[in-house]
CSV table of C-alpha atoms and ligand atoms in Angstrom, one decimal:
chain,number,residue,atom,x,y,z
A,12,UNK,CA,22.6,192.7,64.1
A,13,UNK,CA,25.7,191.4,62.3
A,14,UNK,CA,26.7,193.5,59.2
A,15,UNK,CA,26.8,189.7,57.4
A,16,UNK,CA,23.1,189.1,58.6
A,17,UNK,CA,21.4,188.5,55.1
A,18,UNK,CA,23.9,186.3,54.4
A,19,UNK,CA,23.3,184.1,57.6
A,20,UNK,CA,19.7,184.1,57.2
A,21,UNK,CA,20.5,183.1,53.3
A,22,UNK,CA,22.9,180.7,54.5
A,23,UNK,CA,20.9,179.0,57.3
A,24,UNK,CA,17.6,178.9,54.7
A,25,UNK,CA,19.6,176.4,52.1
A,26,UNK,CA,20.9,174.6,55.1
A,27,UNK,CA,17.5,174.1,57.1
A,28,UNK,CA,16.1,172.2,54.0
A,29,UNK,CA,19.5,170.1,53.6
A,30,UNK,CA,20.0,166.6,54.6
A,31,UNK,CA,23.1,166.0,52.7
A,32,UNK,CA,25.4,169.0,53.3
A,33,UNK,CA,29.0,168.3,53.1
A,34,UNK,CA,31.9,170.6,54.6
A,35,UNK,CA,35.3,171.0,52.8
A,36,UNK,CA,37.6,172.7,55.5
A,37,UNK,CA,41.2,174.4,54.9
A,38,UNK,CA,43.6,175.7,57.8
A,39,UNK,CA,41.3,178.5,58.6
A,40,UNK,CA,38.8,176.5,60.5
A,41,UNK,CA,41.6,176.2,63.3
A,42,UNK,CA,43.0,179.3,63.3
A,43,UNK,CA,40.6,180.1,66.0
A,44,UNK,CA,42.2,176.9,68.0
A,45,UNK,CA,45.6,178.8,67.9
A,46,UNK,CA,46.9,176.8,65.1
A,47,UNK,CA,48.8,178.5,62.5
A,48,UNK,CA,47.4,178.5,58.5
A,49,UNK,CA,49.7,178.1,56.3
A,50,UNK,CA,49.4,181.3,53.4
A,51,UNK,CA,48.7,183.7,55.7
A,52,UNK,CA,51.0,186.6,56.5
A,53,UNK,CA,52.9,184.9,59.1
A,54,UNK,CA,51.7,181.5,58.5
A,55,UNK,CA,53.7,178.2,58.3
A,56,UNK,CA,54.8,178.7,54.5
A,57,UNK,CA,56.3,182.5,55.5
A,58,UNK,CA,58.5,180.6,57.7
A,59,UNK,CA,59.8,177.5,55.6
A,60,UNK,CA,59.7,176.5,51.9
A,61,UNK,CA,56.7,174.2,51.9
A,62,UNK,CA,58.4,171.8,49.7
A,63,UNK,CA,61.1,171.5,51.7
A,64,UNK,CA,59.4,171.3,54.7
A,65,UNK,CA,56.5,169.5,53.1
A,66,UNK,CA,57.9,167.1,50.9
A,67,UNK,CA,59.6,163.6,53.0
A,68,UNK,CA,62.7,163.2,51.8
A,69,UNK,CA,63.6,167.1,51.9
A,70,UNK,CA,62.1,167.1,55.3
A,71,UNK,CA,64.8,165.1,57.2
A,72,UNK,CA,67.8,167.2,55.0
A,73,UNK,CA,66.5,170.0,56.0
A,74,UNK,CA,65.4,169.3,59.6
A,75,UNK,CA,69.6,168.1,59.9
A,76,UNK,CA,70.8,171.4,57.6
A,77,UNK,CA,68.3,174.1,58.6
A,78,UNK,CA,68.0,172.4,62.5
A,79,UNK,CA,68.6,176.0,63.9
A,80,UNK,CA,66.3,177.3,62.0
A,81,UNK,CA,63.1,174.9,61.7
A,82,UNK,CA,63.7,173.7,65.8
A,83,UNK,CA,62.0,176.7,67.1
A,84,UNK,CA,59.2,176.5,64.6
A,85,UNK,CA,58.7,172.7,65.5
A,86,UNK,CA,58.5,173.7,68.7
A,87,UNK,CA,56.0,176.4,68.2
A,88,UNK,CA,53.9,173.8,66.0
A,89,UNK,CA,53.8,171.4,68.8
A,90,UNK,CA,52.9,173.9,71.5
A,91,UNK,CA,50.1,175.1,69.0
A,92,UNK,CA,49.3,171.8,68.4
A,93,UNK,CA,49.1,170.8,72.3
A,94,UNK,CA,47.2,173.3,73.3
A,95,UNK,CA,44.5,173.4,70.8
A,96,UNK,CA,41.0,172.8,71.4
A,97,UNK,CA,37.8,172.8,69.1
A,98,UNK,CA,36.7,175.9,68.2
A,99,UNK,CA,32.7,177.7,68.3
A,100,UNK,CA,33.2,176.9,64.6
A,101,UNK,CA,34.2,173.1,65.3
A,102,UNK,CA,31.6,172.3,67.4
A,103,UNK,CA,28.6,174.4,65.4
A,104,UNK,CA,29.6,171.6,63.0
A,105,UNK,CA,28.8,169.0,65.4
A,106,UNK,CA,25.4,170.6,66.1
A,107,UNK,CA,24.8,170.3,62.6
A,108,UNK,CA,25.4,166.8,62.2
A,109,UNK,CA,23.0,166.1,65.3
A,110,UNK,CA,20.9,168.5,63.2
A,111,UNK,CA,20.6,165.8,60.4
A,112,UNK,CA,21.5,168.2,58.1
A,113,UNK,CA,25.7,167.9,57.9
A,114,UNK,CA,26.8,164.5,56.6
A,115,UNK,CA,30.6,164.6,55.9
A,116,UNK,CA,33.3,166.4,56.9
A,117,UNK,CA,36.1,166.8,54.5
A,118,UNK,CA,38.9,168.8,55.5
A,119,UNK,CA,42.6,169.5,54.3
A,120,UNK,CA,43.4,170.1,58.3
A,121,UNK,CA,45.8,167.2,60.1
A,122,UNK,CA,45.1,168.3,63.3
A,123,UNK,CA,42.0,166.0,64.8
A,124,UNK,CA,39.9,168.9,65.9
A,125,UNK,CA,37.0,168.2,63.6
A,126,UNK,CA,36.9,164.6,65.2
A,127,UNK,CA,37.3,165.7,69.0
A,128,UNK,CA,34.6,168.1,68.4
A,129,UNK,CA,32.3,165.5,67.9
A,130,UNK,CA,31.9,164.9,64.1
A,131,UNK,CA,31.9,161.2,62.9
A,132,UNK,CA,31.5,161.1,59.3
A,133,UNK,CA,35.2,162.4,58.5
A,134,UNK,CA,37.2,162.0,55.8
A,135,UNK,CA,41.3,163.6,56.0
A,136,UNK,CA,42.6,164.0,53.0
A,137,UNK,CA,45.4,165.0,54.1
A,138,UNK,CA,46.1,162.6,56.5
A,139,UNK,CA,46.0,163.1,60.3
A,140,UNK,CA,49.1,164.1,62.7
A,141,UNK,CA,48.0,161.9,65.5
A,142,UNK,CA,47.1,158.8,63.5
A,143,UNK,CA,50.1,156.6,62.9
A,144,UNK,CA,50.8,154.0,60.7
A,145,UNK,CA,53.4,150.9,60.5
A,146,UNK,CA,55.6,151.1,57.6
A,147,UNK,CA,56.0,147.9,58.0
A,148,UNK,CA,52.8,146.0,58.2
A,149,UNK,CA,50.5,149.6,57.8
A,150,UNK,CA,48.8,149.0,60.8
A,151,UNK,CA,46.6,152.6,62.0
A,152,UNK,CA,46.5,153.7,65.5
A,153,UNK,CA,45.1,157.1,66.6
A,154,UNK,CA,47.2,158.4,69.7
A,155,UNK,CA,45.4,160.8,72.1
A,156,UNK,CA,46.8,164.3,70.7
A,157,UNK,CA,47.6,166.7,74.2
A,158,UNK,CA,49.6,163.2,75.7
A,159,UNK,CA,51.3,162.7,72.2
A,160,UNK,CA,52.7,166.1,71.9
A,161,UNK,CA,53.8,166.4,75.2
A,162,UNK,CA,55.8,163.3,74.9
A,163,UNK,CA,57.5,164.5,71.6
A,164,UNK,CA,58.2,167.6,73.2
A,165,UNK,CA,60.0,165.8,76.5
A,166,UNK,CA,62.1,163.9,74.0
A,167,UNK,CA,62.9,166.9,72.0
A,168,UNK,CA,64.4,168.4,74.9
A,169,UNK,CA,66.7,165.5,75.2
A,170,UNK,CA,68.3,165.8,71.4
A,171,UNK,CA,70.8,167.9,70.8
A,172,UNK,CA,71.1,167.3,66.8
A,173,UNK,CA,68.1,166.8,65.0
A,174,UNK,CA,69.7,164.9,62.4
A,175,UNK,CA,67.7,161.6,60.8
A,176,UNK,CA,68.7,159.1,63.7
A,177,UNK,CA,67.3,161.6,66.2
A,178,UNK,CA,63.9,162.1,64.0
A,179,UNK,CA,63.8,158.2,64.3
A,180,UNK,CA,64.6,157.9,67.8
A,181,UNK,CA,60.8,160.1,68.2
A,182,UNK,CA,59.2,157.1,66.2
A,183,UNK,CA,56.9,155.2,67.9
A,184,UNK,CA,57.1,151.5,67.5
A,185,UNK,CA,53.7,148.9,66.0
A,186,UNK,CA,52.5,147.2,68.7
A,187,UNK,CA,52.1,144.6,65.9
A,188,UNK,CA,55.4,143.7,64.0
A,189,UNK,CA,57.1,146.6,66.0
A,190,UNK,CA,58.5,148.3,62.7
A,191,UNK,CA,58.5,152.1,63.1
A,192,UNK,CA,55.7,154.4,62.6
A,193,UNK,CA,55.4,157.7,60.9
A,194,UNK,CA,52.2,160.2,61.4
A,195,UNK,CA,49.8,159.3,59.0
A,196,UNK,CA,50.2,163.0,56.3
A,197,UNK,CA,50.1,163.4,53.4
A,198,UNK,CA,53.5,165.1,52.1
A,199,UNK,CA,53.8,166.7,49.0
A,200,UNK,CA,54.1,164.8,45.9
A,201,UNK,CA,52.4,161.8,47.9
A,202,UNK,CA,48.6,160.9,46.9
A,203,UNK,CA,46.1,162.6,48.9
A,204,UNK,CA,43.9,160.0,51.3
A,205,UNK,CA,40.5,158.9,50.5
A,206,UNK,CA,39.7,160.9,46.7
A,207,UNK,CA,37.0,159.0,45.5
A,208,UNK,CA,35.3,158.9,48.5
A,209,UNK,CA,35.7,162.6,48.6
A,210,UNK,CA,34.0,163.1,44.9
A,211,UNK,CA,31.8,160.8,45.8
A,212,UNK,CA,30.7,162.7,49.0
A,213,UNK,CA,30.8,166.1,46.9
A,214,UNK,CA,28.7,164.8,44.1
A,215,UNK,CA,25.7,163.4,46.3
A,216,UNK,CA,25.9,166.5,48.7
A,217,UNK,CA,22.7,168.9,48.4
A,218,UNK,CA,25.0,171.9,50.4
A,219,UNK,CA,28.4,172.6,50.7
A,220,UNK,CA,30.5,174.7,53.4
A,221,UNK,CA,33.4,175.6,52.3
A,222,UNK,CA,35.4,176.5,55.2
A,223,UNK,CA,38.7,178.4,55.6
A,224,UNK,CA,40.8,177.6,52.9
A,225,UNK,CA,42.7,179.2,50.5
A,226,UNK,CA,41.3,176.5,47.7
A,227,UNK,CA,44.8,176.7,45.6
A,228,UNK,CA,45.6,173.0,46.8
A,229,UNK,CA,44.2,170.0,44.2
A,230,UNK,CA,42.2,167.6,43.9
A,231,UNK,CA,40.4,169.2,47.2
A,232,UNK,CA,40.3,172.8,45.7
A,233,UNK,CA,38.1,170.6,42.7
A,234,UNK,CA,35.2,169.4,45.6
A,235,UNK,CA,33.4,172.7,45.1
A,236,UNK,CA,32.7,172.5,41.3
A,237,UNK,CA,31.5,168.7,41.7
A,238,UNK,CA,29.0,169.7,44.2
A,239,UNK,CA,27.7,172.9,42.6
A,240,UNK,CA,27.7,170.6,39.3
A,241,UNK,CA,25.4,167.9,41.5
A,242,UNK,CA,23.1,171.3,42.0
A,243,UNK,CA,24.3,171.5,45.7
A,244,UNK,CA,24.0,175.1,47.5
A,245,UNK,CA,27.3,176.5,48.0
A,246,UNK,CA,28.2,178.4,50.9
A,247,UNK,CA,32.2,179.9,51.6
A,248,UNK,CA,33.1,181.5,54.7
A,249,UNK,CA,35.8,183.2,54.8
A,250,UNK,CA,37.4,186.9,56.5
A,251,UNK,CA,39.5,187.5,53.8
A,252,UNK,CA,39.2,185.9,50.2
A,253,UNK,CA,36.7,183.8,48.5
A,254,UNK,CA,38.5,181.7,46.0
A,255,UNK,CA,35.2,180.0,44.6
A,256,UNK,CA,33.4,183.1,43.9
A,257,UNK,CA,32.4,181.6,40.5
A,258,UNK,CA,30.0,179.5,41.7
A,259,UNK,CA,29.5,180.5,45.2
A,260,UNK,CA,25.8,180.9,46.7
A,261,UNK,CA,26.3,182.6,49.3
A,262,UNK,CA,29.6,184.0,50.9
A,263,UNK,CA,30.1,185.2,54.3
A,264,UNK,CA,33.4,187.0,54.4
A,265,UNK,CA,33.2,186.2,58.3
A,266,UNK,CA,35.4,184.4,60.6
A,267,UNK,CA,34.0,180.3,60.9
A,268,UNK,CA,34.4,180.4,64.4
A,269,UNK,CA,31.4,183.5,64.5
A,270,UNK,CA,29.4,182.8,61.1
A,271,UNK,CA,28.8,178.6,61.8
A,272,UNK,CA,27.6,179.4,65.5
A,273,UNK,CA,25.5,182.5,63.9
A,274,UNK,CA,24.0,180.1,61.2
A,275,UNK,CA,23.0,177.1,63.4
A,276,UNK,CA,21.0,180.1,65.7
A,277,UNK,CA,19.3,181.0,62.6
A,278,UNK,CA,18.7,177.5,61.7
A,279,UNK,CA,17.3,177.3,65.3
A,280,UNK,CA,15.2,180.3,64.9
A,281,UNK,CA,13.4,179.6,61.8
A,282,UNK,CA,12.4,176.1,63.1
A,283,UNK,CA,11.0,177.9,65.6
A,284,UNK,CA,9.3,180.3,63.6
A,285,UNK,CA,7.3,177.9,61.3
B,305,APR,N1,37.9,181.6,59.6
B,305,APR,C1,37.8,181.3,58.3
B,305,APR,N2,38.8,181.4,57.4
B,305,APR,C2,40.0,181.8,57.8
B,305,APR,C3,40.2,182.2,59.2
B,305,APR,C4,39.1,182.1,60.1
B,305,APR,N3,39.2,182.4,61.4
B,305,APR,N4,41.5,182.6,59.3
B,305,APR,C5,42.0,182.5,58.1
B,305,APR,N5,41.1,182.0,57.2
B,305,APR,C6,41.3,181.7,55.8
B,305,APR,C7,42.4,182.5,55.1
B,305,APR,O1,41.8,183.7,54.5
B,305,APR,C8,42.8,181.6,53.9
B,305,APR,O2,42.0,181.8,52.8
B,305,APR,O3,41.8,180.4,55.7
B,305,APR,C9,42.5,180.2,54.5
B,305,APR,C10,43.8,179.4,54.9
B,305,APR,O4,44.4,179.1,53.7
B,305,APR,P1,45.7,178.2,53.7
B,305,APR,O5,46.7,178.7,54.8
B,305,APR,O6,46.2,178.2,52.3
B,305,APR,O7,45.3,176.8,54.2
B,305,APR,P2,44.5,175.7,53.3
B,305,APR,O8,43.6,176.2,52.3
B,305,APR,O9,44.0,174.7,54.2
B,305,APR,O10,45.8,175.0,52.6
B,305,APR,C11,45.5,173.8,51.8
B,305,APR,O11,47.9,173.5,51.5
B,305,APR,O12,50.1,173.5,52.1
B,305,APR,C12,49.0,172.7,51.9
B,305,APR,O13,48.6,170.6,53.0
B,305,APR,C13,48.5,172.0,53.2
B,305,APR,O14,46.3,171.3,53.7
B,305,APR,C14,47.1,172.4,53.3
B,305,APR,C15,46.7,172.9,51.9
């Protein structure tokens, strides 16, 4: 018996009678896939200035002044990001769209997991790492993530400066008007992919999961409010904090990767029952 169990049972009762839920997922989701967060003790913002590292132009002067410093963490980003695989948490999101309860995914996470676990109704506000897009004639492409990183990571070993010509000579090339290509993320101070479609998903959901995030980031951290205000269930699981405990449901202070596996049983079990 989990201590959390109520709060499954509670959670899997709003979400058995849901057709329209709607997921907004933060860093957390993947932690279990080895990827880093970002505000966690330890995570990517303990170890570079996000707007330095987060912000385009800042990004190359700092990769050539701070190349030292931010190399290793590349490197540990691409390894995490090469290795990964979908999580129990992923893919209990995947059940739950075959369920016909989960609709759309929206997440703040770059990293493709929610797609390669199976979900189809995506939306990445935040962009995704291994989509890529021509800055010449904006042409999309997504790359298959294990063979992209593993590329990068060959040429890395090749560069000795990673000054701006070396970031470019990593670019990949349009197979259309063969201008360079840049990962397809949003960088601070750029606008955020997809919004209304976002608020739009929010305000005709009927549930929402919100999923391992730290909700300080706008206009995502605002998804919550319109669902609760479109009388949607809301459901935040989270081990450490629940920044929506305002108009929170039910939370499950629980790690995703145990409580959305623990829920879809539930969901499972009371099918069953009745
Ligand atoms: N399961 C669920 N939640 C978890 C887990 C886990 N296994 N591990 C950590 N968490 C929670 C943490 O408690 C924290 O609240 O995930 C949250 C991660 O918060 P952040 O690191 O701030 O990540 P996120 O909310 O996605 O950040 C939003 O900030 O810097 C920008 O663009 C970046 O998309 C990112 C945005």
């Amino acid at each position: 018996m989990s201590r959390w169990e109520n709060e499954i049972v509670k959670a899997a009762s709003i979400l058995s009678v849901s057709t329209k839920t709607v997921v907004m997922s933060g860093a957390g989701v993947s932690a279990e896939s080895n990827i880093p967060t970002f505000r966690d003790a330890g995570g990517l913002w303990d170890q570079m200035d996000p707007v330095e590292a987060g912000t385009a132009d800042n990004l190359f002067a700092q990769l050539e002044q701070n190349a030292d410093k931010l190399k290793p963490i590349l490197n540990d980003l691409l390894n995490a990001f090469g290795k990964a695989e979908p999580n129990p948490g992923h893919t209990a999101l995947f059940d739950l769209e075959k369920m016909g309860i989960l609709k759309t995914v929206i997440t703040q996470n770059i990293d493709n997991l929610h797609r390669e676990a199976g979900n189809t109704d995506i939306i990445e506000m935040h962009g995704n790492m291994f989509q890529m897009r021509c800055l010449g004639c904006g042409h999309k492409a997504i790359l298959d993530r294990k063979s992209y990183v593993s590329d990068i990571e060959e040429k890395l070993k090749t560069i000795t400066k990673l000054d701006f010509s070396a970031i470019v000579s990593l670019a990949l090339h349009c197979e259309h008007c063969s201008s360079i290509m840049r990962p397809d993320v949003v960088m601070f101070g750029e606008e955020v992919q997809a919004m209304s479609e976002s608020f739009q998903a929010a305000q005709d959901s009927d549930a929402m999961l919100v999923l391992g995030t730290s909700g300080v980031v706008y206009p995502a951290a605002y998804l919550p409010f319109e669902a609760k205000k479109a009388g949607a269930g809301i459901i935040v699981i989270n081990p450490k904090e629940n920044p929506f405990d305002k108009i929170t449901d039910v939370y499950i202070p629980m790690k995703t990767g145990e409580a959305l596996p623990a829920i879809v049983q539930e969901i499972r079990n009371q099918a069953g029952a009745s």
